[in-house]
Coordinates of N, CA and C in Angstrom, one line a residue:
X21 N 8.7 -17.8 1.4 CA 9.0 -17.2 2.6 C 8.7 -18.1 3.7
X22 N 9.3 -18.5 4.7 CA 9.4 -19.1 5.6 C 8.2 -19.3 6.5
X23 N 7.9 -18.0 7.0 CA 6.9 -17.2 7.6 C 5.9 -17.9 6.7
X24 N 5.2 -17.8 5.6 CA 4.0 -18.0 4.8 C 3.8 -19.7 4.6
X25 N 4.9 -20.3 4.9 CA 5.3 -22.0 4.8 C 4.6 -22.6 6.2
X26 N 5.4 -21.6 7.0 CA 5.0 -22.4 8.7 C 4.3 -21.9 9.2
X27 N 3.6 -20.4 8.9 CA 3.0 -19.8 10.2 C 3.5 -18.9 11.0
X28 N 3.2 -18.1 12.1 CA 4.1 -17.5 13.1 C 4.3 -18.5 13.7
X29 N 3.6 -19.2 14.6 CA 3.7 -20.2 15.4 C 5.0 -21.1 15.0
X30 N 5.0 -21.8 13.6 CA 5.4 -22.9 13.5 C 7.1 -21.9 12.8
X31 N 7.3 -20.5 12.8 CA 8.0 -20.1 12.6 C 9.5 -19.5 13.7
X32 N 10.5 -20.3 14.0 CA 11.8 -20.1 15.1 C 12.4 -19.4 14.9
X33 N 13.3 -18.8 15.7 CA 14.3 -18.2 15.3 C 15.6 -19.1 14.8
X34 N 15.5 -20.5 15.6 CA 16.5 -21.7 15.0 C 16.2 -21.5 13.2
X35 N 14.7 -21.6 12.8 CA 14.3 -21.9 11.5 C 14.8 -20.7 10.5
X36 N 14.7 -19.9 11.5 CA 15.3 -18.4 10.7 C 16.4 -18.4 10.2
X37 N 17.2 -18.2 11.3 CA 19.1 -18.4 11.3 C 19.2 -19.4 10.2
X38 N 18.5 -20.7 9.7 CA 18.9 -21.7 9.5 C 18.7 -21.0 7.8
X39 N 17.5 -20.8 7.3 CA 17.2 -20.4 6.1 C 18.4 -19.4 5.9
X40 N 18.5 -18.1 6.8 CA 19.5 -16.9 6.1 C 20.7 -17.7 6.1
X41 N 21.2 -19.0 6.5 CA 22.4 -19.5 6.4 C 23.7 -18.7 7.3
X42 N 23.1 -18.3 9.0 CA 24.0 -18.4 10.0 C 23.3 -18.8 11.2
X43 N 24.2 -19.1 12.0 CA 24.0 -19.2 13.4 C 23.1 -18.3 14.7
X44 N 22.3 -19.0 15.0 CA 21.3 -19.0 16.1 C 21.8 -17.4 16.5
X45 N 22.8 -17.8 17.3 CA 23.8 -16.8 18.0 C 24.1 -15.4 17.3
X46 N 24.6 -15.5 16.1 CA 24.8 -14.5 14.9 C 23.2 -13.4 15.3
X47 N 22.2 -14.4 14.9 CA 20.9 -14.0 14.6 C 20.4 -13.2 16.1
X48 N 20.9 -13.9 17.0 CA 20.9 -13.1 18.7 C 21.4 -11.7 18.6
X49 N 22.2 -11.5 18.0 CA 23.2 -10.4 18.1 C 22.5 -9.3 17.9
X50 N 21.9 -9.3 16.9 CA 20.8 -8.0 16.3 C 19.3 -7.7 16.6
X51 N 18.9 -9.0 17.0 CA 17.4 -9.2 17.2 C 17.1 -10.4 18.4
X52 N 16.3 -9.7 19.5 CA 16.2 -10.5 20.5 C 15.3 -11.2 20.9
X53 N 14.7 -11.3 19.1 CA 13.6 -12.7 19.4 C 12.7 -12.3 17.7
X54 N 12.1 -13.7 17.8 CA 11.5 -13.7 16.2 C 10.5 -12.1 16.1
X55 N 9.8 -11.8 16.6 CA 9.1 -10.5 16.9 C 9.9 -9.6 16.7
X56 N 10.8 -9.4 17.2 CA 11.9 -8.3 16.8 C 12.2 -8.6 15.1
X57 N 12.4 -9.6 14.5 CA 12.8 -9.9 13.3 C 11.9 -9.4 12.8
X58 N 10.7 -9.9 12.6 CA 9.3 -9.8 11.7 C 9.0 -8.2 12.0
X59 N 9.1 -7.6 12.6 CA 9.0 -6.4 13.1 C 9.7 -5.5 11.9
X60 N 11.3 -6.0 11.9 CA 12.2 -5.5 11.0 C 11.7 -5.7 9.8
X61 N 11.3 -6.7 9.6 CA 11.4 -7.4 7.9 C 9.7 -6.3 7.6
X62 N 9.1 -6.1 8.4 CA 7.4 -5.6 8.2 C 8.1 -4.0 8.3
X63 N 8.3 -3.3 8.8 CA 9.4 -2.1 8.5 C 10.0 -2.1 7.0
X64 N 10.6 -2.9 7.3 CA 11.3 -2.6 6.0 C 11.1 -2.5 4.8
X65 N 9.8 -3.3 4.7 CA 8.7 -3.7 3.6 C 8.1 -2.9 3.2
X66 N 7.5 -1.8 4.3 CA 6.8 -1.0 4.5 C 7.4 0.5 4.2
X67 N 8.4 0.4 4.4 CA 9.2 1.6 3.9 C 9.4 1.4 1.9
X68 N 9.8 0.3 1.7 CA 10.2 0.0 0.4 C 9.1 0.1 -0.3
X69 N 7.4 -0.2 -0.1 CA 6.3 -0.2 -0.7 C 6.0 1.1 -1.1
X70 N 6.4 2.0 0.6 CA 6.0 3.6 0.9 C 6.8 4.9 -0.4
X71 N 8.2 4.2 -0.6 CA 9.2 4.4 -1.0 C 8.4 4.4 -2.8
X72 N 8.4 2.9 -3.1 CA 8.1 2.9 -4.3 C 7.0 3.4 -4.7
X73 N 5.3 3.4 -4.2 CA 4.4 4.3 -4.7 C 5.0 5.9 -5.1
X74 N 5.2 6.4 -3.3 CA 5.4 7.8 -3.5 C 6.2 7.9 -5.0
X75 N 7.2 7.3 -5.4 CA 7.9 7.6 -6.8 C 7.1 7.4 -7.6
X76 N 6.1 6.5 -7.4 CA 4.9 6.1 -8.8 C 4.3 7.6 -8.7
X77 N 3.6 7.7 -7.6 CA 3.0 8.7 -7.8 C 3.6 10.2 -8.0
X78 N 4.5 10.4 -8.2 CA 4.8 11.8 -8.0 C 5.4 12.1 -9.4
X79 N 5.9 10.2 -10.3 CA 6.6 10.8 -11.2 C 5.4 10.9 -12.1
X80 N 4.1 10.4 -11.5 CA 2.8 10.6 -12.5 C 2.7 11.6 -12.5
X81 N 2.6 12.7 -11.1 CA 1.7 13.9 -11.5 C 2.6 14.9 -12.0
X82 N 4.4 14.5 -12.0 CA 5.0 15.2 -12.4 C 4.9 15.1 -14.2
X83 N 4.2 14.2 -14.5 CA 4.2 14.1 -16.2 C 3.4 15.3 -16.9
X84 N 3.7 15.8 -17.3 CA 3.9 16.9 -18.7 C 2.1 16.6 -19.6
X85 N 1.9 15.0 -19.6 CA 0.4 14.6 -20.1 C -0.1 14.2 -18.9
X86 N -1.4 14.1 -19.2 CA -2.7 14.1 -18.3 C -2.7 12.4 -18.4
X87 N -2.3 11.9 -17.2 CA -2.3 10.8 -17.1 C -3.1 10.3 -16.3
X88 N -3.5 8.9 -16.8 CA -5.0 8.4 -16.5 C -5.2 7.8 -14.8
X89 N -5.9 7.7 -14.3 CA -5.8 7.4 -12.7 C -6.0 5.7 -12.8
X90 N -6.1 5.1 -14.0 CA -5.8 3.7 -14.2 C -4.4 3.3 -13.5
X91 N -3.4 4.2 -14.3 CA -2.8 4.3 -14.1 C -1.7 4.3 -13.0
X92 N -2.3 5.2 -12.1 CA -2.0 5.5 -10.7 C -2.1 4.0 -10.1
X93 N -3.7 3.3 -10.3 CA -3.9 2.3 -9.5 C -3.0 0.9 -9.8
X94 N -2.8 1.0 -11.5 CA -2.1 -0.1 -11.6 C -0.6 -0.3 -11.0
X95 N 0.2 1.3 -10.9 CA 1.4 1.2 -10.4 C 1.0 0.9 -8.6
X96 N 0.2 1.3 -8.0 CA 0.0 0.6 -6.8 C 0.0 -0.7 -6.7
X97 N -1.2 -1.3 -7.9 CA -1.3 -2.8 -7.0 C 0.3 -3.7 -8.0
X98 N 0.9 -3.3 -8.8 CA 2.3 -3.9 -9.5 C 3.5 -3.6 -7.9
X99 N 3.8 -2.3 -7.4 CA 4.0 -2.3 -5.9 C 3.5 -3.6 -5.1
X100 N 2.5 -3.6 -4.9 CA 2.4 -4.8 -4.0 C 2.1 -6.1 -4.4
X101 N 2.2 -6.2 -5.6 CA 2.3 -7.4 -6.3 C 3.5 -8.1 -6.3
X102 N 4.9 -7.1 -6.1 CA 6.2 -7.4 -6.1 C 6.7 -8.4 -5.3
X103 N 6.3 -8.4 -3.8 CA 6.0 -9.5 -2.4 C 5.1 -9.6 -1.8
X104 N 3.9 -10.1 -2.5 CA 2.6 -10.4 -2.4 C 3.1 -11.3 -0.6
X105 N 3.6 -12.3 -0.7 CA 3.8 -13.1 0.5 C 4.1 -12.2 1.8
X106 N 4.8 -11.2 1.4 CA 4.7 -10.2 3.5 C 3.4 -9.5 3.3
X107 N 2.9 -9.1 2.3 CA 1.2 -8.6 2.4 C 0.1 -9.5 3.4
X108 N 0.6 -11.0 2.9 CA -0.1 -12.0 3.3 C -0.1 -12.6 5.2
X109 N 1.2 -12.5 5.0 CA 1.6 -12.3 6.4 C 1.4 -11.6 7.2
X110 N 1.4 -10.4 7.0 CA 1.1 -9.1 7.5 C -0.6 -8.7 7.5
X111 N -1.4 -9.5 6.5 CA -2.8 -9.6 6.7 C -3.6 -10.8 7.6
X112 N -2.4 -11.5 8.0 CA -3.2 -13.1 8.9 C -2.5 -12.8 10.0
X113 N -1.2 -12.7 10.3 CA -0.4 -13.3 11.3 C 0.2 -12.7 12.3
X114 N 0.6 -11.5 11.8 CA 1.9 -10.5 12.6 C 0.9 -10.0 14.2
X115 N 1.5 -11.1 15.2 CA 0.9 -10.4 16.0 C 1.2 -8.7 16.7
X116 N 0.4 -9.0 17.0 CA 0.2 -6.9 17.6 C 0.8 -5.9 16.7
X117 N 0.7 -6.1 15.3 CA 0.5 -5.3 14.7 C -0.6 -5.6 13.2
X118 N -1.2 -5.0 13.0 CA -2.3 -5.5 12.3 C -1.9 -4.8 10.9
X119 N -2.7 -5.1 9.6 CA -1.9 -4.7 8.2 C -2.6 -3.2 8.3
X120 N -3.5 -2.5 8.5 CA -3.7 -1.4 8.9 C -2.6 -0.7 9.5
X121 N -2.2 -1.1 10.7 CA -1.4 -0.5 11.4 C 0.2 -0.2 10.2
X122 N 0.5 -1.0 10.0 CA 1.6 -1.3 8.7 C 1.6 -0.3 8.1
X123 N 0.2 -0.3 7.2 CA -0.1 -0.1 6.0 C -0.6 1.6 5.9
X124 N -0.6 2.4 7.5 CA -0.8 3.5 7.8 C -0.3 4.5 6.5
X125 N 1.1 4.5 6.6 CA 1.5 5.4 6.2 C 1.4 5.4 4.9
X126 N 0.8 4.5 3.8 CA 0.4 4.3 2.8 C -0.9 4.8 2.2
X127 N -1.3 4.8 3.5 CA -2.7 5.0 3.4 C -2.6 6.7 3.4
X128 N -1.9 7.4 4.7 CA -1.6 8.7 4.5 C -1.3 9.3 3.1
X129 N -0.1 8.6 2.5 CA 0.2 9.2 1.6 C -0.9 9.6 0.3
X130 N -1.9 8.0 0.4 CA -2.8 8.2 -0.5 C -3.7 9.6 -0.5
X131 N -4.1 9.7 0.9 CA -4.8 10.9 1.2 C -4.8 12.4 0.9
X132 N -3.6 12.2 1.7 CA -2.6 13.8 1.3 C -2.9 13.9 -0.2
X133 N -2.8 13.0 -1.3 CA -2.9 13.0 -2.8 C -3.7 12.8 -3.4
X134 N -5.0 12.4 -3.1 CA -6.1 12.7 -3.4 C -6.7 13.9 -2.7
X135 N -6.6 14.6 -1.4 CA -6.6 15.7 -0.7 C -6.1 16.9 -2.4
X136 N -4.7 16.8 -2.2 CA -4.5 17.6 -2.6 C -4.8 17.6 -4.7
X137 N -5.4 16.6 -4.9 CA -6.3 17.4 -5.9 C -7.4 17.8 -6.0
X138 N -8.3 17.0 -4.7 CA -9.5 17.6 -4.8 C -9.9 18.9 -4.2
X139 N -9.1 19.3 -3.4 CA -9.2 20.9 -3.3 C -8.4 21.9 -4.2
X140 N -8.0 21.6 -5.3 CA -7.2 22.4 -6.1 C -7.0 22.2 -7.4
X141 N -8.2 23.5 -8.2 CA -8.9 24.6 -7.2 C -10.0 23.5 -6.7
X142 N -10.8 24.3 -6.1 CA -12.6 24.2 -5.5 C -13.3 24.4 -6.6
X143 N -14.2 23.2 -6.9 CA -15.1 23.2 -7.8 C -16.7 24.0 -6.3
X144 N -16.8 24.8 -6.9 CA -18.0 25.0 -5.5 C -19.1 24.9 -6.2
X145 N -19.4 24.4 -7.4 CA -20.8 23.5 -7.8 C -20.7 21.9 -7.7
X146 N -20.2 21.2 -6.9 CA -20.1 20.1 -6.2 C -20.1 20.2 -4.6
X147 N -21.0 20.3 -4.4 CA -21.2 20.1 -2.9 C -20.9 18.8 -2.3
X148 N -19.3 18.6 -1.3 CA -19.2 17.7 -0.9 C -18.5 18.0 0.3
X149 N -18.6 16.9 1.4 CA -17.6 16.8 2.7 C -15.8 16.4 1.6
X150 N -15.2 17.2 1.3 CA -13.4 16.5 1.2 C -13.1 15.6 2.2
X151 N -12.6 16.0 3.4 CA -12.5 15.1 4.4 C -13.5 13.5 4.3
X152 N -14.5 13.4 4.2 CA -15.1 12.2 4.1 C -15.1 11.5 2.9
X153 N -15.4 12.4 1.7 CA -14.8 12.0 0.0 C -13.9 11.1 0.1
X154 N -12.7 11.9 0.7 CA -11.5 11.1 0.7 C -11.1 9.7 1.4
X155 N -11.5 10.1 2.7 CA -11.4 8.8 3.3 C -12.6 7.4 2.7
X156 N -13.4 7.6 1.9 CA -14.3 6.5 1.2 C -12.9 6.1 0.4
X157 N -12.8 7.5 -0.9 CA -11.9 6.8 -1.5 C -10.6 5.8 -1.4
X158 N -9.8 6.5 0.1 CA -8.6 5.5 0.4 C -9.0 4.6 1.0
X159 N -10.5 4.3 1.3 CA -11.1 3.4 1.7 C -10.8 2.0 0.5
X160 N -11.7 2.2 -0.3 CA -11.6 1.5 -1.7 C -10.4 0.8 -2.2
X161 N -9.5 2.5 -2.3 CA -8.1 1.9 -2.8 C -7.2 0.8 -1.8
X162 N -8.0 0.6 -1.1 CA -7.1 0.1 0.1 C -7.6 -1.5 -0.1
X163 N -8.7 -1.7 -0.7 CA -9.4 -3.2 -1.3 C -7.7 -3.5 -2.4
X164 N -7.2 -2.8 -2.4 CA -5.7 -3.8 -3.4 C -5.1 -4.5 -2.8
X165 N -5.2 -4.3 -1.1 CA -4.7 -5.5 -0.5 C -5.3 -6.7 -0.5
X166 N -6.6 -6.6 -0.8 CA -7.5 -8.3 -0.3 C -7.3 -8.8 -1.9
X167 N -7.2 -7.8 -2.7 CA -7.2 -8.2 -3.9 C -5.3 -8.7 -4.1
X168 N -4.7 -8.5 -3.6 CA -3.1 -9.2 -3.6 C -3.0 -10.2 -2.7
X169 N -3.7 -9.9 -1.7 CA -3.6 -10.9 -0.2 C -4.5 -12.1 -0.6
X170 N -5.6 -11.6 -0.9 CA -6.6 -12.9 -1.4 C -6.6 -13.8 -2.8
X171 N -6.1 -12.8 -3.9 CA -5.9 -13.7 -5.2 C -6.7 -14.1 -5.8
X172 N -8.2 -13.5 -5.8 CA -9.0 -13.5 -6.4 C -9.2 -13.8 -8.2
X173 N -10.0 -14.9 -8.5 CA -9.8 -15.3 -10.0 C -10.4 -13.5 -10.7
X174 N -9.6 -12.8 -10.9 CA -10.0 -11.1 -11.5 C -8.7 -11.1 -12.2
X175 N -8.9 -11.0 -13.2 CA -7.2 -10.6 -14.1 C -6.9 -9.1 -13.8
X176 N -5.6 -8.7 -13.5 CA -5.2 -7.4 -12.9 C -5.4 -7.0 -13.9
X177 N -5.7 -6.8 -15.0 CA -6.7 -5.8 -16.0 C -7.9 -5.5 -15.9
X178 N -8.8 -6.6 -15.4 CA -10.3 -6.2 -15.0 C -10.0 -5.6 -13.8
X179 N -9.5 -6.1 -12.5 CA -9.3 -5.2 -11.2 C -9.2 -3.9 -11.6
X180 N -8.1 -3.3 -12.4 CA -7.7 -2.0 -12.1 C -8.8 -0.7 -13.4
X181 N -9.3 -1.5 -13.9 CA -10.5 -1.1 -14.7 C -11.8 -1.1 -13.8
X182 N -12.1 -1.6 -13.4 CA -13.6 -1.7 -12.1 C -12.8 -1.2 -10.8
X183 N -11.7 -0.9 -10.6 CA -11.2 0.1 -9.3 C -11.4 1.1 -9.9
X184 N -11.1 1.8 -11.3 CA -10.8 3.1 -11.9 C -12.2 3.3 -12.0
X185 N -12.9 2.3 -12.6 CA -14.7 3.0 -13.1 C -14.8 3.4 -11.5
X186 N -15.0 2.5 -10.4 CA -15.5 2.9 -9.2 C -15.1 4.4 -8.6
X187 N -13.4 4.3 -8.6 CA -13.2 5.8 -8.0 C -13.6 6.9 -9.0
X188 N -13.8 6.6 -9.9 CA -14.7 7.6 -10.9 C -15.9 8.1 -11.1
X189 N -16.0 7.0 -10.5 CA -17.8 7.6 -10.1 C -17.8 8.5 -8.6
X190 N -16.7 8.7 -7.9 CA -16.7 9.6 -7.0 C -16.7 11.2 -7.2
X191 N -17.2 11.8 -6.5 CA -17.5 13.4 -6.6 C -15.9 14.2 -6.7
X192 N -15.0 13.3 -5.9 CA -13.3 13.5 -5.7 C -13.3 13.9 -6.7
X193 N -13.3 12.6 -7.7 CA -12.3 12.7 -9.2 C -13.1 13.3 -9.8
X194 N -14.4 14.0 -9.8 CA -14.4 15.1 -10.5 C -13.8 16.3 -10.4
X195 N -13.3 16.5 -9.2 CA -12.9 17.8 -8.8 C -11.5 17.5 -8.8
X196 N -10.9 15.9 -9.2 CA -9.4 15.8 -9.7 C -8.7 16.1 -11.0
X197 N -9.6 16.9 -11.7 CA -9.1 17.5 -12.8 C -7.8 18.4 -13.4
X198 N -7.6 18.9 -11.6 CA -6.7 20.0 -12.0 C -5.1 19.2 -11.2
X199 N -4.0 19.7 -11.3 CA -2.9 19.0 -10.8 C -2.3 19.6 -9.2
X200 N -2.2 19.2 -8.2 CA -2.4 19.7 -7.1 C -1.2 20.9 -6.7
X201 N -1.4 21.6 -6.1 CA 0.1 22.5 -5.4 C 1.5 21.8 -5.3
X202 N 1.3 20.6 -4.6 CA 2.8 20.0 -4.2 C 2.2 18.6 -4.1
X203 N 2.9 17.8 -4.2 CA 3.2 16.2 -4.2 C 3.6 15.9 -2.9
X204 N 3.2 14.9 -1.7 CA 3.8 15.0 -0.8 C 4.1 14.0 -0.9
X205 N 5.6 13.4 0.1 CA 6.8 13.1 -0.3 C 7.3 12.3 0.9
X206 N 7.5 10.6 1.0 CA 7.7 10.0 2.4 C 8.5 10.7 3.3

């Protein structure tokens, strides 16, 4: 990717046009400056990531067997393992928007989905804050980015085994036993 080669800085719109193979002018027509592009391409990314979990996740809980939350995690970080390079981009460079900001609605969705099994039902011999449970958890899960952005010597078998022990040791995934009301849906 172009962008992960040069940088923002050392990244044009001439250099752009030139890789997609048209004209400066062409590239004028749609987008009125490299920010506008990178904007698009971080959108679009972001939708196709948002896109692909939510189907991970939904066709998990929609399964018939009690399927492992290894699971869950490994179809996340295989999702963003797909274009590790706009992760990367999107965690160093994109100015005025930060991979947080990106990466929102991802994080939403996680929530909503761990939300919705940790209240259903209510274990009420676990005394816990949900609301704060949760946000530790999508806290955590959200380490898959430094772990795709950074590339850490961890074989994505150890990662997604020491993510699974970790969220398992939460009070959440005790109370994730049961399969939630509804799946929420980008």
């Amino acid at each position: 990717m172009l962008l992960e080669e040069r940088g923002y800085d050392g990244t044009s719109t001439n250099r752009i046009a030139a890789a997609a193979g048209i004209s400066p002018g062409s590239l004028y027509q749609y987008f009125a400056n490299k920010d506008a592009i990178l904007h698009a391409v971080v959108a679009e990314y972001t939708q196709q990531l948002l896109d692909q979990v939510t189907g991970n996740l939904a066709s998990l809980v929609r399964s018939e067997h009690d399927v492992p939350l290894s699971a869950a995690i490994e179809a996340q970080v295989d999702a963003m393992l797909e274009r590790p390079q706009i992760l990367r981009v999107i965690s160093g460079q994109l100015p005025g928007r930060t991979s947080a900001d990106v990466l929102r609605p991802l994080r939403e969705l996680m929530t909503e989905t761990i939300k919705g099994y940790a209240i259903a039902p209510p274990d009420q011999s676990i005394d816990m804050d949900v609301d704060a449970a949760t946000w530790i958890i999508v806290q955590l899960l959200g380490s898959i980015i430094r772990y795709v952005v950074e590339e850490p010597p961890i074989a994505k078998d150890v990662f997604v085994a020491e993510m699974t022990r970790f969220v398992l040791s939460s009070p959440v995934a005790w109370r994730c036993s049961a399969r939630p009301a509804a799946v929420p849906t980008a």
